[in-house]
PDB file of C-alpha atoms in Angstrom:
ATOM      1  CA  UNK A   1      47.594 178.908 127.362  1.00 96.00           C
ATOM      2  CA  UNK A   2      44.861 181.613 126.251  1.00 98.00           C
ATOM      3  CA  UNK A   3      43.329 183.667 122.845  1.00 98.00           C
ATOM      4  CA  UNK A   4      41.343 186.007 122.900  1.00 99.00           C
ATOM      5  CA  UNK A   5      38.117 184.898 120.643  1.00 99.00           C
ATOM      6  CA  UNK A   6      34.926 186.323 119.172  1.00 98.00           C
ATOM      7  CA  UNK A   7      33.307 182.877 118.832  1.00 98.00           C
ATOM      8  CA  UNK A   8      33.496 180.269 116.424  1.00 98.00           C
ATOM      9  CA  UNK A   9      30.602 178.087 114.474  1.00 98.00           C
ATOM     10  CA  UNK A  10      31.207 174.668 114.394  1.00 98.00           C
ATOM     11  CA  UNK A  11      29.851 174.276 110.977  1.00 98.00           C
ATOM     12  CA  UNK A  12      29.794 176.913 108.416  1.00 98.00           C
ATOM     13  CA  UNK A  13      29.538 176.402 104.752  1.00 96.00           C
ATOM     14  CA  UNK A  14      30.648 180.078 104.042  1.00 95.00           C
ATOM     15  CA  UNK A  15      33.782 180.361 104.790  1.00 97.00           C
ATOM     16  CA  UNK A  16      35.765 178.173 102.502  1.00 98.00           C
ATOM     17  CA  UNK A  17      34.808 178.097  98.841  1.00 96.00           C
ATOM     18  CA  UNK A  18      32.717 174.888  98.758  1.00 95.00           C
ATOM     19  CA  UNK A  19      34.418 173.546 101.915  1.00 98.00           C
ATOM     20  CA  UNK A  20      32.843 172.865 105.490  1.00 98.00           C
ATOM     21  CA  UNK A  21      34.330 174.045 107.823  1.00 99.00           C
ATOM     22  CA  UNK A  22      34.575 174.531 111.758  1.00 99.00           C
ATOM     23  CA  UNK A  23      35.330 178.713 111.751  1.00 99.00           C
ATOM     24  CA  UNK A  24      37.104 180.362 114.396  1.00 99.00           C
ATOM     25  CA  UNK A  25      37.164 184.158 115.039  1.00 99.00           C
ATOM     26  CA  UNK A  26      40.937 185.415 116.747  1.00 99.00           C
ATOM     27  CA  UNK A  27      40.520 189.181 118.222  1.00 99.00           C
ATOM     28  CA  UNK A  28      42.335 192.199 117.257  1.00 99.00           C
ATOM     29  CA  UNK A  29      42.881 194.021 113.106  1.00 99.00           C
ATOM     30  CA  UNK A  30      46.344 195.710 112.155  1.00 98.00           C
ATOM     31  CA  UNK A  31      43.763 197.529 109.108  1.00 98.00           C
ATOM     32  CA  UNK A  32      41.113 199.508 109.245  1.00 98.00           C
ATOM     33  CA  UNK A  33      39.233 198.092 105.872  1.00 98.00           C
ATOM     34  CA  UNK A  34      36.062 200.540 106.134  1.00 98.00           C
ATOM     35  CA  UNK A  35      34.155 197.776 104.834  1.00 98.00           C
ATOM     36  CA  UNK A  36      34.585 195.424 107.600  1.00 98.00           C
ATOM     37  CA  UNK A  37      31.535 194.055 109.264  1.00 96.00           C
ATOM     38  CA  UNK A  38      33.342 192.613 112.333  1.00 97.00           C
ATOM     39  CA  UNK A  39      35.392 195.531 113.130  1.00 98.00           C
ATOM     40  CA  UNK A  40      34.426 195.187 117.182  1.00 98.00           C
ATOM     41  CA  UNK A  41      35.846 192.279 117.025  1.00 97.00           C
ATOM     42  CA  UNK A  42      38.853 194.261 114.999  1.00 98.00           C
ATOM     43  CA  UNK A  43      39.166 197.147 117.523  1.00 98.00           C
ATOM     44  CA  UNK A  44      38.896 194.094 120.424  1.00 97.00           C
ATOM     45  CA  UNK A  45      35.753 194.735 121.793  1.00 97.00           C
ATOM     46  CA  UNK A  46      35.645 194.038 124.976  1.00 95.00           C
ATOM     47  CA  UNK A  47      31.901 192.662 125.628  1.00 96.00           C
ATOM     48  CA  UNK A  48      32.582 190.593 122.234  1.00 97.00           C
ATOM     49  CA  UNK A  49      35.729 190.223 122.894  1.00 98.00           C
ATOM     50  CA  UNK A  50      36.853 186.976 125.362  1.00 98.00           C
ATOM     51  CA  UNK A  51      40.230 185.167 126.800  1.00 98.00           C
ATOM     52  CA  UNK A  52      38.928 181.521 125.957  1.00 98.00           C
ATOM     53  CA  UNK A  53      41.043 178.151 126.861  1.00 99.00           C
ATOM     54  CA  UNK A  54      42.517 177.120 123.555  1.00 98.00           C
ATOM     55  CA  UNK A  55      42.418 173.743 124.951  1.00 98.00           C
ATOM     56  CA  UNK A  56      38.917 173.813 124.919  1.00 98.00           C
ATOM     57  CA  UNK A  57      38.743 175.412 121.750  1.00 98.00           C
ATOM     58  CA  UNK A  58      40.970 172.194 120.366  1.00 99.00           C
ATOM     59  CA  UNK A  59      37.946 169.899 121.736  1.00 98.00           C
ATOM     60  CA  UNK A  60      35.614 171.539 120.350  1.00 98.00           C
ATOM     61  CA  UNK A  61      37.674 171.356 116.887  1.00 99.00           C
ATOM     62  CA  UNK A  62      38.312 167.945 117.588  1.00 98.00           C
ATOM     63  CA  UNK A  63      34.804 166.757 118.320  1.00 98.00           C
ATOM     64  CA  UNK A  64      33.111 167.766 114.916  1.00 98.00           C
ATOM     65  CA  UNK A  65      36.230 166.411 113.081  1.00 97.00           C
ATOM     66  CA  UNK A  66      34.064 164.343 110.760  1.00 97.00           C
ATOM     67  CA  UNK A  67      31.764 167.373 110.038  1.00 98.00           C
ATOM     68  CA  UNK A  68      34.932 169.262 108.087  1.00 99.00           C
ATOM     69  CA  UNK A  69      37.301 169.960 105.809  1.00 98.00           C
ATOM     70  CA  UNK A  70      39.357 172.358 107.453  1.00 99.00           C
ATOM     71  CA  UNK A  71      39.119 174.435 110.378  1.00 99.00           C
ATOM     72  CA  UNK A  72      39.242 177.696 109.224  1.00 99.00           C
ATOM     73  CA  UNK A  73      40.646 180.933 111.519  1.00 99.00           C
ATOM     74  CA  UNK A  74      39.722 184.341 110.586  1.00 99.00           C
ATOM     75  CA  UNK A  75      39.369 187.582 112.436  1.00 97.00           C
ATOM     76  CA  UNK A  76      40.669 190.618 112.651  1.00 97.00           C
ATOM     77  CA  UNK A  77      44.163 189.373 111.530  1.00 99.00           C
ATOM     78  CA  UNK A  78      44.825 186.066 113.291  1.00 99.00           C
ATOM     79  CA  UNK A  79      48.444 186.836 112.714  1.00 99.00           C
ATOM     80  CA  UNK A  80      48.468 189.131 115.580  1.00 99.00           C
ATOM     81  CA  UNK A  81      47.854 186.424 118.273  1.00 99.00           C
ATOM     82  CA  UNK A  82      50.599 184.300 116.699  1.00 99.00           C
ATOM     83  CA  UNK A  83      52.149 181.672 119.906  1.00 99.00           C
ATOM     84  CA  UNK A  84      47.711 181.122 120.087  1.00 99.00           C
ATOM     85  CA  UNK A  85      47.807 180.503 116.721  1.00 99.00           C
ATOM     86  CA  UNK A  86      50.378 177.791 115.848  1.00 99.00           C
ATOM     87  CA  UNK A  87      49.573 176.341 118.925  1.00 99.00           C
ATOM     88  CA  UNK A  88      46.011 175.731 118.163  1.00 99.00           C
ATOM     89  CA  UNK A  89      46.924 174.278 114.038  1.00 99.00           C
ATOM     90  CA  UNK A  90      49.685 172.366 115.761  1.00 99.00           C
ATOM     91  CA  UNK A  91      46.650 170.231 118.145  1.00 98.00           C
ATOM     92  CA  UNK A  92      44.115 170.038 115.664  1.00 99.00           C
ATOM     93  CA  UNK A  93      47.214 168.881 113.032  1.00 98.00           C
ATOM     94  CA  UNK A  94      48.085 166.418 115.935  1.00 98.00           C
ATOM     95  CA  UNK A  95      44.633 164.756 115.290  1.00 98.00           C
ATOM     96  CA  UNK A  96      44.424 164.911 111.702  1.00 98.00           C
ATOM     97  CA  UNK A  97      42.197 167.712 110.617  1.00 98.00           C
ATOM     98  CA  UNK A  98      43.396 170.682 107.787  1.00 99.00           C
ATOM     99  CA  UNK A  99      43.793 174.115 108.924  1.00 99.00           C
ATOM    100  CA  UNK A 100      42.813 177.294 107.164  1.00 99.00           C
ATOM    101  CA  UNK A 101      44.312 180.840 107.834  1.00 99.00           C
ATOM    102  CA  UNK A 102      42.422 183.999 106.485  1.00 99.00           C
ATOM    103  CA  UNK A 103      44.616 186.608 106.996  1.00 99.00           C
ATOM    104  CA  UNK A 104      45.297 190.077 105.034  1.00 99.00           C
ATOM    105  CA  UNK A 105      49.111 188.959 104.055  1.00 99.00           C
ATOM    106  CA  UNK A 106      50.652 191.894 105.846  1.00 99.00           C
ATOM    107  CA  UNK A 107      52.704 189.591 108.089  1.00 99.00           C
ATOM    108  CA  UNK A 108      54.748 187.592 105.902  1.00 99.00           C
ATOM    109  CA  UNK A 109      57.131 186.459 108.446  1.00 99.00           C
ATOM    110  CA  UNK A 110      54.863 184.913 110.067  1.00 99.00           C
ATOM    111  CA  UNK A 111      53.033 183.712 107.182  1.00 99.00           C
ATOM    112  CA  UNK A 112      56.857 181.901 106.896  1.00 98.00           C
ATOM    113  CA  UNK A 113      56.867 180.177 110.125  1.00 99.00           C
ATOM    114  CA  UNK A 114      54.113 178.966 109.911  1.00 99.00           C
ATOM    115  CA  UNK A 115      54.275 177.371 106.173  1.00 99.00           C
ATOM    116  CA  UNK A 116      57.711 176.107 107.360  1.00 98.00           C
ATOM    117  CA  UNK A 117      56.181 174.182 110.098  1.00 98.00           C
ATOM    118  CA  UNK A 118      53.580 172.830 107.894  1.00 98.00           C
ATOM    119  CA  UNK A 119      51.211 174.069 110.078  1.00 99.00           C
ATOM    120  CA  UNK A 120      48.016 175.613 107.196  1.00 99.00           C
ATOM    121  CA  UNK A 121      47.119 173.919 104.499  1.00 99.00           C
ATOM    122  CA  UNK A 122      44.983 176.621 102.793  1.00 99.00           C
ATOM    123  CA  UNK A 123      45.190 180.350 102.745  1.00 99.00           C
ATOM    124  CA  UNK A 124      42.762 182.678 102.176  1.00 99.00           C
ATOM    125  CA  UNK A 125      42.955 186.666 101.415  1.00 99.00           C
ATOM    126  CA  UNK A 126      41.461 189.832 100.369  1.00 98.00           C
ATOM    127  CA  UNK A 127      43.285 191.553  97.104  1.00 98.00           C
ATOM    128  CA  UNK A 128      42.136 194.986  98.311  1.00 98.00           C
ATOM    129  CA  UNK A 129      42.059 197.163  95.224  1.00 98.00           C
ATOM    130  CA  UNK A 130      43.729 200.426  95.674  1.00 97.00           C
ATOM    131  CA  UNK A 131      45.218 199.304  98.966  1.00 98.00           C
ATOM    132  CA  UNK A 132      45.372 202.874 100.288  1.00 97.00           C
ATOM    133  CA  UNK A 133      42.036 203.071  99.887  1.00 97.00           C
ATOM    134  CA  UNK A 134      40.200 199.634 101.172  1.00 98.00           C
ATOM    135  CA  UNK A 135      43.089 198.760 103.524  1.00 98.00           C
ATOM    136  CA  UNK A 136      41.760 201.960 105.567  1.00 97.00           C
ATOM    137  CA  UNK A 137      45.325 202.908 106.481  1.00 96.00           C
ATOM    138  CA  UNK A 138      46.040 205.705 103.437  1.00 92.00           C
ATOM    139  CA  UNK A 139      49.304 206.556 104.781  1.00 93.00           C
ATOM    140  CA  UNK A 140      50.945 203.135 106.164  1.00 96.00           C
ATOM    141  CA  UNK A 141      49.543 201.178 102.240  1.00 96.00           C
ATOM    142  CA  UNK A 142      52.294 202.102 100.682  1.00 97.00           C
ATOM    143  CA  UNK A 143      54.764 199.813 103.210  1.00 98.00           C
ATOM    144  CA  UNK A 144      51.378 197.774 103.801  1.00 98.00           C
ATOM    145  CA  UNK A 145      51.312 196.659 100.391  1.00 98.00           C
ATOM    146  CA  UNK A 146      54.839 195.681  99.703  1.00 98.00           C
ATOM    147  CA  UNK A 147      54.106 192.685 102.532  1.00 98.00           C
ATOM    148  CA  UNK A 148      51.318 191.632 101.212  1.00 98.00           C
ATOM    149  CA  UNK A 149      53.763 191.322  98.081  1.00 98.00           C
ATOM    150  CA  UNK A 150      56.243 189.537 100.017  1.00 98.00           C
ATOM    151  CA  UNK A 151      54.077 186.995 101.815  1.00 98.00           C
ATOM    152  CA  UNK A 152      53.066 186.421  97.832  1.00 97.00           C
ATOM    153  CA  UNK A 153      56.624 185.206  97.488  1.00 97.00           C
ATOM    154  CA  UNK A 154      56.390 183.119 100.756  1.00 97.00           C
ATOM    155  CA  UNK A 155      53.603 181.115  99.059  1.00 97.00           C
ATOM    156  CA  UNK A 156      55.336 180.818  96.180  1.00 94.00           C
ATOM    157  CA  UNK A 157      57.394 178.140  97.675  1.00 93.00           C
ATOM    158  CA  UNK A 158      54.813 175.618  99.017  1.00 96.00           C
ATOM    159  CA  UNK A 159      52.148 173.695  98.065  1.00 94.00           C
ATOM    160  CA  UNK A 160      49.458 175.093  99.453  1.00 97.00           C
ATOM    161  CA  UNK A 161      45.648 175.859  98.124  1.00 98.00           C
ATOM    162  CA  UNK A 162      45.509 179.528  97.902  1.00 98.00           C
ATOM    163  CA  UNK A 163      41.873 182.253  97.543  1.00 98.00           C
ATOM    164  CA  UNK A 164      42.404 185.094  96.423  1.00 98.00           C
ATOM    165  CA  UNK A 165      39.439 187.127  97.361  1.00 98.00           C
ATOM    166  CA  UNK A 166      38.280 190.314  95.295  1.00 98.00           C
ATOM    167  CA  UNK A 167      36.384 193.036  97.061  1.00 98.00           C
ATOM    168  CA  UNK A 168      34.739 194.517  94.593  1.00 98.00           C
ATOM    169  CA  UNK A 169      33.874 197.904  95.894  1.00 98.00           C
ATOM    170  CA  UNK A 170      31.559 200.390  93.522  1.00 98.00           C
ATOM    171  CA  UNK A 171      32.858 201.906  90.674  1.00 96.00           C
ATOM    172  CA  UNK A 172      36.297 201.841  92.440  1.00 97.00           C
ATOM    173  CA  UNK A 173      37.578 198.325  91.840  1.00 98.00           C
ATOM    174  CA  UNK A 174      37.142 198.483  88.390  1.00 98.00           C
ATOM    175  CA  UNK A 175      39.332 200.960  87.400  1.00 98.00           C
ATOM    176  CA  UNK A 176      42.085 200.171  89.242  1.00 98.00           C
ATOM    177  CA  UNK A 177      42.134 196.143  88.788  1.00 98.00           C
ATOM    178  CA  UNK A 178      43.949 196.470  85.439  1.00 96.00           C
ATOM    179  CA  UNK A 179      47.148 197.724  86.901  1.00 96.00           C
ATOM    180  CA  UNK A 180      46.881 196.304  89.728  1.00 97.00           C
ATOM    181  CA  UNK A 181      46.711 192.721  88.581  1.00 96.00           C
ATOM    182  CA  UNK A 182      49.683 193.177  85.862  1.00 94.00           C
ATOM    183  CA  UNK A 183      51.673 194.056  88.857  1.00 92.00           C
ATOM    184  CA  UNK A 184      51.282 191.043  90.180  1.00 94.00           C
ATOM    185  CA  UNK A 185      50.152 188.181  88.215  1.00 92.00           C
ATOM    186  CA  UNK A 186      53.602 186.563  87.390  1.00 92.00           C
ATOM    187  CA  UNK A 187      53.220 186.199  91.180  1.00 91.00           C
ATOM    188  CA  UNK A 188      49.932 184.897  91.120  1.00 91.00           C
ATOM    189  CA  UNK A 189      50.771 182.129  88.188  1.00 89.00           C
ATOM    190  CA  UNK A 190      53.690 181.055  90.108  1.00 88.00           C
ATOM    191  CA  UNK A 191      51.123 179.622  92.799  1.00 90.00           C
ATOM    192  CA  UNK A 192      49.809 176.206  91.922  1.00 86.00           C
ATOM    193  CA  UNK A 193      46.910 175.711  93.824  1.00 95.00           C
ATOM    194  CA  UNK A 194      45.286 179.239  92.942  1.00 96.00           C
ATOM    195  CA  UNK A 195      41.197 179.764  92.603  1.00 97.00           C
ATOM    196  CA  UNK A 196      39.612 183.243  93.016  1.00 97.00           C
ATOM    197  CA  UNK A 197      36.094 184.495  94.626  1.00 98.00           C
ATOM    198  CA  UNK A 198      35.099 188.038  93.153  1.00 98.00           C
ATOM    199  CA  UNK A 199      33.121 189.565  95.996  1.00 97.00           C
ATOM    200  CA  UNK A 200      30.785 191.883  95.433  1.00 97.00           C
ATOM    201  CA  UNK A 201      30.577 194.448  99.007  1.00 97.00           C
ATOM    202  CA  UNK A 202      27.369 194.560 100.692  1.00 96.00           C
ATOM    203  CA  UNK A 203      26.627 197.473 103.148  1.00 93.00           C
ATOM    204  CA  UNK A 204      23.249 197.908 105.203  1.00 93.00           C
ATOM    205  CA  UNK A 205      21.026 196.493 105.834  1.00 90.00           C
ATOM    206  CA  UNK A 206      22.731 193.084 105.470  1.00 91.00           C
ATOM    207  CA  UNK A 207      25.921 194.069 107.478  1.00 94.00           C
ATOM    208  CA  UNK A 208      26.536 196.493 109.788  1.00 96.00           C
ATOM    209  CA  UNK A 209      30.102 198.766 108.118  1.00 97.00           C
ATOM    210  CA  UNK A 210      32.863 199.850 110.712  1.00 98.00           C
ATOM    211  CA  UNK A 211      32.561 203.220 108.164  1.00 98.00           C
ATOM    212  CA  UNK A 212      28.912 204.024 106.876  1.00 98.00           C
ATOM    213  CA  UNK A 213      29.465 207.028 104.957  1.00 98.00           C
ATOM    214  CA  UNK A 214      31.362 204.787 102.617  1.00 98.00           C
ATOM    215  CA  UNK A 215      29.651 201.823 102.682  1.00 98.00           C
ATOM    216  CA  UNK A 216      26.607 204.028 100.948  1.00 97.00           C
ATOM    217  CA  UNK A 217      28.407 205.216  98.423  1.00 98.00           C
ATOM    218  CA  UNK A 218      30.908 202.158  97.909  1.00 98.00           C
ATOM    219  CA  UNK A 219      29.100 199.109  98.397  1.00 97.00           C
ATOM    220  CA  UNK A 220      26.297 196.966  96.387  1.00 95.00           C
ATOM    221  CA  UNK A 221      27.877 197.042  93.195  1.00 97.00           C
ATOM    222  CA  UNK A 222      25.424 196.508  89.631  1.00 96.00           C
ATOM    223  CA  UNK A 223      26.337 192.469  89.048  1.00 95.00           C
ATOM    224  CA  UNK A 224      27.165 193.713  85.532  1.00 96.00           C
ATOM    225  CA  UNK A 225      30.638 195.475  87.428  1.00 97.00           C
ATOM    226  CA  UNK A 226      30.591 192.477  89.337  1.00 97.00           C
ATOM    227  CA  UNK A 227      30.794 190.010  86.028  1.00 97.00           C
ATOM    228  CA  UNK A 228      33.367 192.405  84.237  1.00 98.00           C
ATOM    229  CA  UNK A 229      35.913 191.916  86.926  1.00 98.00           C
ATOM    230  CA  UNK A 230      35.816 188.674  87.279  1.00 98.00           C
ATOM    231  CA  UNK A 231      36.437 188.318  83.646  1.00 98.00           C
ATOM    232  CA  UNK A 232      39.577 190.203  83.655  1.00 97.00           C
ATOM    233  CA  UNK A 233      40.301 188.345  86.512  1.00 97.00           C
ATOM    234  CA  UNK A 234      39.805 185.170  84.329  1.00 95.00           C
ATOM    235  CA  UNK A 235      41.759 186.154  81.486  1.00 94.00           C
ATOM    236  CA  UNK A 236      44.824 187.642  83.682  1.00 92.00           C
ATOM    237  CA  UNK A 237      45.218 185.239  85.970  1.00 91.00           C
ATOM    238  CA  UNK A 238      43.985 182.297  83.888  1.00 89.00           C
ATOM    239  CA  UNK A 239      42.906 181.190  87.025  1.00 93.00           C
ATOM    240  CA  UNK A 240      39.163 179.227  88.154  1.00 96.00           C
ATOM    241  CA  UNK A 241      37.051 182.508  88.723  1.00 97.00           C
ATOM    242  CA  UNK A 242      33.643 182.130  91.389  1.00 97.00           C
ATOM    243  CA  UNK A 243      31.224 184.993  91.807  1.00 97.00           C
ATOM    244  CA  UNK A 244      30.121 185.555  95.767  1.00 92.00           C
ATOM    245  CA  UNK A 245      26.232 186.463  95.434  1.00 84.00           C
ATOM    246  CA  UNK A 246      24.992 188.046  98.095  1.00 66.00           C
ATOM    247  CA  UNK A 247      22.278 189.655  96.613  1.00 51.00           C
ATOM    248  CA  UNK A 248      21.363 191.479  93.885  1.00 46.00           C
ATOM    249  CA  UNK A 249      22.461 194.602  93.090  1.00 44.00           C
ATOM    250  CA  UNK A 250      21.257 195.216  89.495  1.00 43.00           C
ATOM    251  CA  UNK A 251      22.264 194.740  85.864  1.00 39.00           C
TER     252      UNK A 251
END
């Protein structure tokens, strides 16, 4: 079996909080996030995305197992290649490698499938606030948001590590965060092992965002705004909260 893959990094120290990972990028995505800097692999760019045999990838992962905590699969949206993803996870877990999935959580049935087979140990997702703006699909956002909530309900039933990432858009996320958290805090509070990463969105020149005009308007928030959001998350959810510091954007 082959998967459409953009690349991999044998040892990454940035993709799961405080854990070394073998990170694998799968192509394709069902969202159109304007801040996304992996948008070329999300659209399946032919120069970037290549069909690669899964056995080759699994061998590479196993060769690094003593140096990593997780195989971390990201994208794009890895659940679009469910059969390949499932085979990769099953193969590495047969060699005692723990697995991590970065997903937008809009495929609850596929999340349930992987979790029910004990194929995922760690899940990371972005809590996009406001969802219609940050998903880039305003016309479909209400349906996709319901699927996100369904996925949180699924995760509630399993003993995994859950990393909730909150991307901060300047002058935008702060306006809506309390209302969004109030609607989902019960679900988050029921997840036993959850922590939060508050992640200020960055634009050019650090990354190449999908929508450059959007990024100029909403990326690079002041750190005072970022820390205020971190305080709100800590108060509402009661979990450990970490602030990712890509850059200093001012006070």
